[in-house]
XYZ file of C-alpha atoms in Angstrom:
610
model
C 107.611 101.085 52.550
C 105.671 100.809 49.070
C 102.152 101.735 49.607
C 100.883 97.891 48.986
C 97.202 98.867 49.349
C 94.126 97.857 47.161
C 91.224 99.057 46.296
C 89.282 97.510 49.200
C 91.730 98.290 51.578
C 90.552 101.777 54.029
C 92.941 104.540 53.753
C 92.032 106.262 57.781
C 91.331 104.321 60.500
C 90.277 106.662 63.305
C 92.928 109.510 63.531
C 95.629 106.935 61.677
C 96.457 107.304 58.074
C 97.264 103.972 56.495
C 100.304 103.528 54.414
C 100.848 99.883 53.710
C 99.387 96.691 54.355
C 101.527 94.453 57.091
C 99.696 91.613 56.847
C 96.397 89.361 56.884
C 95.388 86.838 59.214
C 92.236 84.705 60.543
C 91.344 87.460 63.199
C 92.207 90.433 60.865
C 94.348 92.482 58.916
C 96.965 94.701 59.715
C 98.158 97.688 58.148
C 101.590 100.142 58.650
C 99.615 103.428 59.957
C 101.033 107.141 60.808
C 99.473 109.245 63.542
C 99.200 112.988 63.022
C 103.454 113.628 64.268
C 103.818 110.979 61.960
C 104.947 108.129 64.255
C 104.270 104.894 62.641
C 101.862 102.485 64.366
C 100.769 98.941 64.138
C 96.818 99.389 63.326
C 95.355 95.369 63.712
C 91.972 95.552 62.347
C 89.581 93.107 63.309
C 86.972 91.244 60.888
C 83.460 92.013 60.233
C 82.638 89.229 61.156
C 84.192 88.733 64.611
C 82.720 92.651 65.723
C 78.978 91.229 65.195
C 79.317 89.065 68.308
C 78.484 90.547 71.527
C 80.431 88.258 72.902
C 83.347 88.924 71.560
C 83.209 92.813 72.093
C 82.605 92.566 75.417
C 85.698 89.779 75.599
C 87.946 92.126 73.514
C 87.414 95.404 75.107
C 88.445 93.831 78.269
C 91.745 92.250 76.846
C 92.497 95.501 74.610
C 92.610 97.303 78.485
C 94.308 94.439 80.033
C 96.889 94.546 77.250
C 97.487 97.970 77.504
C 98.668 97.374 81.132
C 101.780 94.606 79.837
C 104.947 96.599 80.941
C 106.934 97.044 77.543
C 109.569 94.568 78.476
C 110.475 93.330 75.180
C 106.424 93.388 73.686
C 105.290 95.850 71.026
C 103.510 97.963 73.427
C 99.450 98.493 73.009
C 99.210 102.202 72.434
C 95.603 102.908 71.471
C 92.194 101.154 70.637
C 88.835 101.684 69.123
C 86.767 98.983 71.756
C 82.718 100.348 70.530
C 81.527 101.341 67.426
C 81.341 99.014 63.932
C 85.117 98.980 63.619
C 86.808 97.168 66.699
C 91.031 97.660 66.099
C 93.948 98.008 68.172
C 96.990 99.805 67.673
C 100.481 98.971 68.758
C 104.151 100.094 68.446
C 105.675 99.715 64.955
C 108.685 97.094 65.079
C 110.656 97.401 61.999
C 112.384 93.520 61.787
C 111.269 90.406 60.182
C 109.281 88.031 62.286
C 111.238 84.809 63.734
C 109.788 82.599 61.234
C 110.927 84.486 58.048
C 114.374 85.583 59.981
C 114.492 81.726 60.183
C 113.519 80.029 56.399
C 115.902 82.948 54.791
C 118.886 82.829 57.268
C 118.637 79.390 58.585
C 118.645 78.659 62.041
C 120.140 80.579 65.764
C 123.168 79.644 67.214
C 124.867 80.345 70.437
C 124.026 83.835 71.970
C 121.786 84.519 69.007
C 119.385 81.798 70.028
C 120.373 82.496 74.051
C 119.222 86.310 73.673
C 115.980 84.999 71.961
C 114.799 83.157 74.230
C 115.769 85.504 77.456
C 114.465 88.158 75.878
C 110.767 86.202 74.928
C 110.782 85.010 78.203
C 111.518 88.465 79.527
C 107.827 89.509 77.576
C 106.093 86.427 78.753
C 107.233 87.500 82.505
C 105.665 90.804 81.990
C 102.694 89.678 80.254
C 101.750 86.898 82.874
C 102.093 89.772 85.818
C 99.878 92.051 84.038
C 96.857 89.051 84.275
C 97.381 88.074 80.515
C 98.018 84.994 78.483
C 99.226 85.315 75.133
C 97.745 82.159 73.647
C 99.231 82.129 70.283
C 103.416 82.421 70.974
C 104.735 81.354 67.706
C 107.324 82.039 65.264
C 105.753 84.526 63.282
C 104.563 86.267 66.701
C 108.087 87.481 67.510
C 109.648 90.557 65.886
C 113.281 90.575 65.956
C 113.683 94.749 66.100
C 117.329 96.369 66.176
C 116.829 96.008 69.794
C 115.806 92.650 70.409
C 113.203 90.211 70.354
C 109.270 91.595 70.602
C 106.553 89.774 71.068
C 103.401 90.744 69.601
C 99.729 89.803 69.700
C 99.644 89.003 72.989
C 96.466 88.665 74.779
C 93.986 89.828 72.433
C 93.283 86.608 70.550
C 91.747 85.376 73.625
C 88.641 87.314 72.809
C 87.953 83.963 70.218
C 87.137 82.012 73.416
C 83.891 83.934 73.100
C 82.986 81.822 70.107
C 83.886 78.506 71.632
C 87.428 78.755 70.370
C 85.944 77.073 67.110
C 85.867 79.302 63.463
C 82.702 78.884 61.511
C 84.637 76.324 59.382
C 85.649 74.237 62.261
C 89.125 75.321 62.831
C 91.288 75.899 66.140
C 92.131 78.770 67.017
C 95.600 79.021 67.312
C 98.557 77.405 65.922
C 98.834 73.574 67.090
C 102.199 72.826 66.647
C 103.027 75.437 69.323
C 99.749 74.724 71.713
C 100.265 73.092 74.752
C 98.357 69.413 75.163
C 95.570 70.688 77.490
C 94.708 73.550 75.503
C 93.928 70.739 72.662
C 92.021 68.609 74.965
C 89.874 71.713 75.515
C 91.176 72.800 79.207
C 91.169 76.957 79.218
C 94.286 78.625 78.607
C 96.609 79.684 81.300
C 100.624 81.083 82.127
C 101.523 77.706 81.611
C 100.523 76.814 78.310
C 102.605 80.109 76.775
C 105.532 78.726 78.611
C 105.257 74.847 76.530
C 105.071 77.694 73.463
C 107.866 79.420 74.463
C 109.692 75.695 74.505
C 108.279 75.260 70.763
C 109.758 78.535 69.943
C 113.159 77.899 71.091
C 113.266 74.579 69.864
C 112.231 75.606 65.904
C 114.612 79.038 66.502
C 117.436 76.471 66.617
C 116.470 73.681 64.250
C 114.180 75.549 61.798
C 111.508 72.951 62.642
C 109.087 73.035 64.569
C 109.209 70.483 67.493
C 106.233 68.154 66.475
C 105.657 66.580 63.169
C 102.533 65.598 61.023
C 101.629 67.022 58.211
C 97.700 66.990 58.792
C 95.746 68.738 61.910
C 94.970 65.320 63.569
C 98.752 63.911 63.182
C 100.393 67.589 64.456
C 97.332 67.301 67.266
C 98.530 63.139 68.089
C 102.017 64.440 67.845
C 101.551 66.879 70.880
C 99.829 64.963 72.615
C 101.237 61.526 72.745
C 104.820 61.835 71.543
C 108.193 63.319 72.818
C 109.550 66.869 71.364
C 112.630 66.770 68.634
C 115.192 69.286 70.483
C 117.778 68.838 67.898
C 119.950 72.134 67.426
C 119.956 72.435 71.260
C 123.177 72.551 73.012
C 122.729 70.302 76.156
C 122.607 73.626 78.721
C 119.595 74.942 76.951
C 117.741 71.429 76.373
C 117.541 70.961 79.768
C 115.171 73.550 80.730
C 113.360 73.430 77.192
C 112.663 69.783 77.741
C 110.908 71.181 81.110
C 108.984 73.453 79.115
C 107.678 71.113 77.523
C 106.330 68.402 79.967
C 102.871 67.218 79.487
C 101.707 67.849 82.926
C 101.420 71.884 82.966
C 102.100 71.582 86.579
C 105.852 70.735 86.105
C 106.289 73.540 83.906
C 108.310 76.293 84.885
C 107.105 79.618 85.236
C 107.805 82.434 82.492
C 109.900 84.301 85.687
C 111.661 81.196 86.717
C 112.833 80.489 83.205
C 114.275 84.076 83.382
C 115.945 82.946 86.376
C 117.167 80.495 85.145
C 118.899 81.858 82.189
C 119.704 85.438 83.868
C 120.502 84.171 87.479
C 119.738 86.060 90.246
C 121.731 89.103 91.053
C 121.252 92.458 92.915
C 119.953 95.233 90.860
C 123.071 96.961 91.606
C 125.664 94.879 89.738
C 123.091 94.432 87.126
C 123.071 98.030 86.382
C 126.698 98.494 86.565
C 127.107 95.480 84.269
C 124.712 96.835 81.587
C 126.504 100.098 82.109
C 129.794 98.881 81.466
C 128.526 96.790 78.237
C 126.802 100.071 76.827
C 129.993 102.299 77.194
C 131.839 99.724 75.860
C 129.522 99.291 72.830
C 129.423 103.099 72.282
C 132.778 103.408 72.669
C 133.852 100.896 69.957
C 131.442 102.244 67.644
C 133.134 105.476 67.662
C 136.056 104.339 67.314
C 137.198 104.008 63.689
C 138.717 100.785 63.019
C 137.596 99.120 65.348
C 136.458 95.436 64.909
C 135.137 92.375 66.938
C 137.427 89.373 67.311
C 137.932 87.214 64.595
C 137.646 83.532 64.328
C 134.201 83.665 65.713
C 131.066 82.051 64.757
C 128.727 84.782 63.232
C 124.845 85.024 64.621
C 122.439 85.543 62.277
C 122.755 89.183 62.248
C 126.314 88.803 61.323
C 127.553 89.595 64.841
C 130.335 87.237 66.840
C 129.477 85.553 69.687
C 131.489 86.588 72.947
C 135.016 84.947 73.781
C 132.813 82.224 75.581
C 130.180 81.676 72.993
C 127.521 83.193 75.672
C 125.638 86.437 75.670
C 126.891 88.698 78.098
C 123.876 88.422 81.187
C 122.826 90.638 83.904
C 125.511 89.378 86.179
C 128.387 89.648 83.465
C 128.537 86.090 83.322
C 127.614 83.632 80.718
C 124.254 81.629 81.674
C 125.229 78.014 83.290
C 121.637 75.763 83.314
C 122.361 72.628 85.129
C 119.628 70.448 82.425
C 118.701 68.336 84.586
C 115.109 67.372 84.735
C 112.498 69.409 86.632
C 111.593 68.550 90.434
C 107.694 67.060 90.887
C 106.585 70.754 92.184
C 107.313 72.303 88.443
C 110.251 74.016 89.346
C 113.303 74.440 86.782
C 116.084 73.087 87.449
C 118.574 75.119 89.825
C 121.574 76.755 87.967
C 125.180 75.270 88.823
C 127.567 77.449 89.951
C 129.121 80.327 87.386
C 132.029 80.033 86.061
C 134.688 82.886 86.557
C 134.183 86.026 84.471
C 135.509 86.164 80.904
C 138.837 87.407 80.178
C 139.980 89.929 77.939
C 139.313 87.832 74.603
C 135.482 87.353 76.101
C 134.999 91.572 76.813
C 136.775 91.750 73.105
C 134.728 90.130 71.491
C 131.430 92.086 72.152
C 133.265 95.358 71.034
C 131.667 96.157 67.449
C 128.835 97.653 65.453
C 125.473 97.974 67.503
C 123.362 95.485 65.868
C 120.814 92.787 66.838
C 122.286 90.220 69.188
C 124.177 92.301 71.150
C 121.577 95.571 71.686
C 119.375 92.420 72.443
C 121.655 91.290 75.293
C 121.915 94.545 76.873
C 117.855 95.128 76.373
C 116.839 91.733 78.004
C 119.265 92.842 80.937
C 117.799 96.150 81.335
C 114.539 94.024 81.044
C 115.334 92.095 83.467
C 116.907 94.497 85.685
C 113.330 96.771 85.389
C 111.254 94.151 85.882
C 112.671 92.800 89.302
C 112.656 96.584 90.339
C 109.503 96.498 89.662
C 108.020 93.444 91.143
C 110.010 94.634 94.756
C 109.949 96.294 96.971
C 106.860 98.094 95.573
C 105.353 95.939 93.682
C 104.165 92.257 94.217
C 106.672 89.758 95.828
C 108.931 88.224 93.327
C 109.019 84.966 95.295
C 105.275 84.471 94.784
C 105.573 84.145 91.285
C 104.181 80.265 91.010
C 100.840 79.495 89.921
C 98.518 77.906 92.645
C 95.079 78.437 90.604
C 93.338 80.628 88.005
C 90.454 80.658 86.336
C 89.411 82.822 83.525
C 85.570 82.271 83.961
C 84.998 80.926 79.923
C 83.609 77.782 81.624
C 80.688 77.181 83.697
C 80.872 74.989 86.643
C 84.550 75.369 87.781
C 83.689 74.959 91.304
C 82.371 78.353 92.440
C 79.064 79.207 94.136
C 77.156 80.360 91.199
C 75.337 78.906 88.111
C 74.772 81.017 84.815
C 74.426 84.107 85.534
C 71.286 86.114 83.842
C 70.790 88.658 86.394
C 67.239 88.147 86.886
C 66.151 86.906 90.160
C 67.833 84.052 91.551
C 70.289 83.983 89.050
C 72.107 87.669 90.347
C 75.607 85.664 90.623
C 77.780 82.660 88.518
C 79.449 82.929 85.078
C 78.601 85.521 82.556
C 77.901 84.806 78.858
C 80.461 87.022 78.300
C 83.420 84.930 79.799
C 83.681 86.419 83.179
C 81.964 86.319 86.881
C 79.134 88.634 87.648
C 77.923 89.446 90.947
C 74.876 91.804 91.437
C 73.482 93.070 94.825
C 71.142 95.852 96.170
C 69.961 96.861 99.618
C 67.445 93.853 99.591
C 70.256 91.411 99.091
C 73.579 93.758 99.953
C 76.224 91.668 99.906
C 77.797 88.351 98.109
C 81.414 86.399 99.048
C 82.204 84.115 96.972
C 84.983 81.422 97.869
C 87.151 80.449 95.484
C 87.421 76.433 95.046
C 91.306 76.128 95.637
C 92.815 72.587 95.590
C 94.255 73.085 99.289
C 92.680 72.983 102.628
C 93.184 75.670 105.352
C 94.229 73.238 107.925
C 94.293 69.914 107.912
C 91.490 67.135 109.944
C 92.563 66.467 113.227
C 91.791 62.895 112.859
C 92.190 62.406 108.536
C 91.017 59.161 107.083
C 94.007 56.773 106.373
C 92.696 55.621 103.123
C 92.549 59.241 101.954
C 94.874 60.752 99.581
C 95.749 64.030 102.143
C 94.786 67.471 100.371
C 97.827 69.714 100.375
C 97.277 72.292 102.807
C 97.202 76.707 101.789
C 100.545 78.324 101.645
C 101.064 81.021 104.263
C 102.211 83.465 101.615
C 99.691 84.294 98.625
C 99.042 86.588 95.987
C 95.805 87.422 95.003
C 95.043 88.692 91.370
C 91.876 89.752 89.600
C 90.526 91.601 86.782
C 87.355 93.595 87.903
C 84.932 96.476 86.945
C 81.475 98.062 87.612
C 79.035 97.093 84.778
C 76.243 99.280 87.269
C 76.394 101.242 90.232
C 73.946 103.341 92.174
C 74.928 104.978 95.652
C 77.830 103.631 97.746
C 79.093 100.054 97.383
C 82.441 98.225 97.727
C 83.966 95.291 96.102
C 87.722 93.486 96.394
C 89.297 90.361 97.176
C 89.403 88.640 100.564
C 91.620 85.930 102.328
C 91.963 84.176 105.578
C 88.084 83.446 105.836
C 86.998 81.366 107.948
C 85.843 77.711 106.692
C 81.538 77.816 107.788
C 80.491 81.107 107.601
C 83.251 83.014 106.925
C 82.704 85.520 109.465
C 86.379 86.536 110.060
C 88.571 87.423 107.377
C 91.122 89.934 105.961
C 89.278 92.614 103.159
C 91.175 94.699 100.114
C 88.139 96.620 98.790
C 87.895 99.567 96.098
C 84.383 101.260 96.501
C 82.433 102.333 93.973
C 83.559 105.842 94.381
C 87.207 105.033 93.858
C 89.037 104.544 96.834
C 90.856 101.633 98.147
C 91.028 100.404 101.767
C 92.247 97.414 103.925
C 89.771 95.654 106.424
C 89.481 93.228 109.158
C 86.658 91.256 110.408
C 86.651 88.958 113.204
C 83.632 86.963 114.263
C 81.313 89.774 112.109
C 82.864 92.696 113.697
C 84.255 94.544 111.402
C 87.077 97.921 111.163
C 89.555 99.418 108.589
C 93.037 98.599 109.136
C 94.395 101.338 106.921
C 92.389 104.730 106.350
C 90.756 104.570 102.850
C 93.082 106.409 100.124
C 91.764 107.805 96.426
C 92.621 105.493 93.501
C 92.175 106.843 89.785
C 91.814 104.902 86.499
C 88.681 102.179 88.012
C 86.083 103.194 85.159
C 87.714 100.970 82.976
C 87.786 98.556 85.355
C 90.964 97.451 87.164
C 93.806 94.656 88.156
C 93.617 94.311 91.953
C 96.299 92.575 93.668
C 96.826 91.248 97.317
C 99.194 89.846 99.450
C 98.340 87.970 102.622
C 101.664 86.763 103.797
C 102.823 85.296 107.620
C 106.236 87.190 109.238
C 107.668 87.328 112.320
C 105.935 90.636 112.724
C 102.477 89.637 111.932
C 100.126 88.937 108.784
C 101.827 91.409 106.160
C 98.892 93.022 103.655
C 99.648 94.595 100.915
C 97.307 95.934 98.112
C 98.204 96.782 94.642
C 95.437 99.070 92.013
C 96.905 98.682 88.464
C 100.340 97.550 89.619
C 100.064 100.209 91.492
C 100.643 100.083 95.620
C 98.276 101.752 97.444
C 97.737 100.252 100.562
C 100.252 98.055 103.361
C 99.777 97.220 106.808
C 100.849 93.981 109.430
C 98.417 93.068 111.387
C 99.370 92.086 114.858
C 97.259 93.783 117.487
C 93.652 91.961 117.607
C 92.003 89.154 119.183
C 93.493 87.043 117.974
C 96.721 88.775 117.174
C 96.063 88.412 113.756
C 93.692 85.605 112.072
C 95.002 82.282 111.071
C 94.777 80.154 107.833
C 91.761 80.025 105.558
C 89.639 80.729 102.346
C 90.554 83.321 99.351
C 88.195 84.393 97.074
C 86.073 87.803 96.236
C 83.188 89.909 97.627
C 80.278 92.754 96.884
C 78.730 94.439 99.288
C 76.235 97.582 99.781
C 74.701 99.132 103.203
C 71.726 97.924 103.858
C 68.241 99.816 103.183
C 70.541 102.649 101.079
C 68.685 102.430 97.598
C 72.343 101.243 96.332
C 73.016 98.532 94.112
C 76.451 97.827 92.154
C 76.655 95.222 89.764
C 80.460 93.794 89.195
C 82.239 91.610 86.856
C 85.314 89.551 87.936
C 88.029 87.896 85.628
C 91.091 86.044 85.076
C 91.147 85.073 89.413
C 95.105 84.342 90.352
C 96.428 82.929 93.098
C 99.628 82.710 93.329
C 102.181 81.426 96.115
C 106.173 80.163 96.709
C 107.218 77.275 94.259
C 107.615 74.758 97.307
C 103.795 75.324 97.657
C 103.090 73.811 94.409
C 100.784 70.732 95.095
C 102.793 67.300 94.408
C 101.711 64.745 92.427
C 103.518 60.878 92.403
């Protein structure tokens, strides 16, 4: 690349050596860097004027780390990051493509496995940025890389570091892009899964029209557009519109998940025949290439890279088969639509016509399967149940007065607990005051009245299976001290519950307490990595054996145990939420910050609306 940099422009940032200027946006500027083996980087430098803010350091350090944990399925992976000092930037993987947008205006728009193995393979990176307890917040166009090996999605996460400011510039514009931002992020609701999943519709539907699904020319007529009017899917072959017209819905609750969109397009399938499918495809591809002479079938369509579609005019998926959505509209609980049955595998013209050079669209196919095939892996049997994937609640903490116990939090007396200036929730405690629970105000009731009020609309009850997720760290500690995520409290006092605590000292244990008598289920183990603070997962799940607890540091597991042996057997139904706590008259205090709280349970749990 021609060294494109001026005068003003830094030559080093940190141990990177700049080489060429990438580009310049609102947030910052970002250069084409080399590290000292000479890898190229990504280096994303943020504004002068953005570092001033406390706020926003404190907000960016903490999505920087939470970044950094995204699983590289199909992203441009977070590699480094400078999170004190004057100079705030972060540093990613170097994609060498043109973004979607330009790929787009200069080639005009996708067609048939081209636009199939885009949007599997940006809902592949949505899937493994929602699990790591991120939300991208500006999915766009000219936020997806296609790379010789696929799609990549970059960007993700940090931007939410503007919410600091009120989400407003100094000259009064909103952040993000509009035509891709989901209705209640414009009416001012906080950001969530769900709204990068109506961008992710947006996406598809401009990748195959080369226009962007809502008109207007001005910020209020693109802003009435979103709101009040219907998307323009043209481009979209009926399969595909079905489940981006779901995307799209209004109500975020309808949406599908990022995962269930994979589904969807994928299918379910074991990881066996996945592998040995993407085997096969790979020794296929390598095989072709070395042969001389060797060519892809004619009489084909050609992608935008120039490569044929397949026999069938499908990207090859996980299961060998080409994708069959059934388009019809989604059910009241937000769930896709389910796939029809596949059709019988393609015949020799189909496996012919993916024989060829290794570029884009077919490297992308095999990458979103391996994607696919790695994240499933990962999400079971050691890591967090793939079939509690659906969104019950969240809350990233950048409002006040959300429903939880505390007000704003200053951390002078009487004000030790509630939501931080910096967009999270603090708890403090000491030996005079050693421990806090807060409940977590989830739209479901334990159990339901055993005489309820005719007249009242009935409050859907909590699943039996849930996943717990939150961001946490130690601002402060002093002595010994614990702090986790709880569930199955009881409704008054909360006496009796099930406890996943890390202490302060960094170890991780599982607890019961029943009527305030308390024990450790599982022997405490050593966890590493908690100074810069950590994602803590839990499962709380009814089987046939018992209530199955499972405990996850970093995506990590590190704890697992079914209760079945107390009195009761194990405890029933009842609150979620998260906890401090320090012995009493110890000299300890710990002060700790909570963020982006998840629960998470089985689609059919969703709560219905008429």
């Amino acid at each position: 690349m021609v060294n494109n940099l001026s005068p003003d422009d830094p030559l080093q940032i940190g141990r990177y050596r700049l080489i060429g200027r990438l580009g310049r946006g609102g947030m910052g500027t970002v250069y084409l860097g080399q590290d000292e083996t000479g890898q190229r980087v990504a280096v994303k430098v943020i504004n002068p004027e953005y570092s001033q803010h406390e706020q926003f350091r404190v907000r960016f350090r903490r999505e920087a780390e939470s970044a950094s944990r995204v699983r590289r399925f199909c992203t441009a992976a977070v590699l480094d990051a400078a999170l004190d000092g004057d100079q705030l930037y972060v540093v990613t993987e170097y994609v060498d493509g043109p973004n979607l947008y330009d790929a787009v205006q200069s080639s005009g728009p996708l067609r048939g496995s081209s636009l199939d193995a885009l949007a599997v393979g940006v809902a592949t990176a949505l899937t493994a940025i929602h699990s790591a307890g991120v939300v991208h917040r500006d999915l766009k166009p000219s936020n997806v890389l296609l790379s010789p090996v696929g799609p990549r999605v970059i960007d993700f996460g940090i931007a939410r570091a503007l919410d600091t400011l009120s989400g407003i510039t100094g000259t009064g514009q909103l952040m993000g892009t509009p035509r891709y931002m989901a209705p209640e992020v414009l009416r001012g609701a906080p950001a969530s899964p769900a709204c990068d999943v109506f961008s992710w519709g947006c996406l598809v539907a401009f990748a195959a029209s080369g226009r962007a699904p809502f008109g207007g020319e001005s910020l209020p007529s693109i802003v009435y557009q979103v709101l009040n009017t219907e998307a323009s899917l043209e481009g979209l072959e009926p399969a595909l519109r079905g489940l981006v017209a779901a995307t799209l819905d209004k109500d975020p609750v309808r949406r599908p998940t990022a995962q269930q969109i994979l589904d969807q397009m994928v299918g379910r399938t074991t990881p066996e025949r996945a592998q040995h499918t993407v085997v096969q495809t790979w020794q296929t591809q390598t095989t072709a290439a070395a042969r001389p002479g060797t060519t892809a079938t004619s009489g084909q369509p050609a992608t935008l890279a120039g490569q044929p579609v397949t026999g069938t005019g499908y990207p090859a998926t996980v299961a060998g088969q080409p994708p069959t959505i059934a388009g019809q509209p989604p059910t009241v609980a937000g769930r896709p639509p389910t796939m029809a049955a596949p059709p019988p595998r393609p015949g020799a013209a189909g496996v012919a016509a993916i024989v060829g050079q290794k570029k884009l669209i077919v490297l992308a196919v095999i990458v979103v399967a391996v994607a696919a095939l790695g994240l499933r892996a990962w999400l079971s049997p050691s890591g967090p149940p793939a079939e509690l994937s659906y969104n019950l609640y969240r809350d990233d903490f950048n409002e006040g007065g959300t429903g939880w116990g505390g007000g704003e939090y200053t951390g002078k007396e009487y004000n030790t607990y509630g939501y931080a200036p910096g967009g999270f929730y603090a708890v403090d405690v000491d030996d005079q005051h050693t421990e806090r629970i807060e409940k977590a105000p989830l739209p479901f009731v334990p159990k339901q009245p055993a005489t309820p009020v005719p007249s009242a609309t009935p409050t859907p009850t909590t699943p039996e299976q849930l996943l717990l997720t939150v961001t946490t760290s130690l601002r402060e500690f002093k002595g010994p001290g614990e702090y986790g995520l709880f569930c199955r409290a009881d409704e008054e006092s909360r006496q009796s519950r099930y406890e996943f605590l890390l202490t302060a000292q960094g170890e991780a244990r599982i607890r019961r307490i029943t009527k305030g008598t308390g024990g450790n289920l599982t022997p405490p183990v050593a966890v590493s990595d908690l100074k810069q603070g950590a994602k803590l997962q839990a499962e709380c799940a009814t089987t046939d054996q018992g209530v199955r607890l499972r405990m996850w540091v970093n995506d990590e597991p590190v704890q697992s145990y079914v209760d079945n042996s107390g009195a009761p057997a194990s405890l029933p139904n009842g609150d979620v939420g998260f906890l401090v706590r320090v012995p009493e008259k110890s000299g300890a205090t710990l002060k700790a910050s909570f963020d982006d709280f998840t629960v998470q349970g089985p689609a059919l749990a969703a709560p219905k609306r008429d």
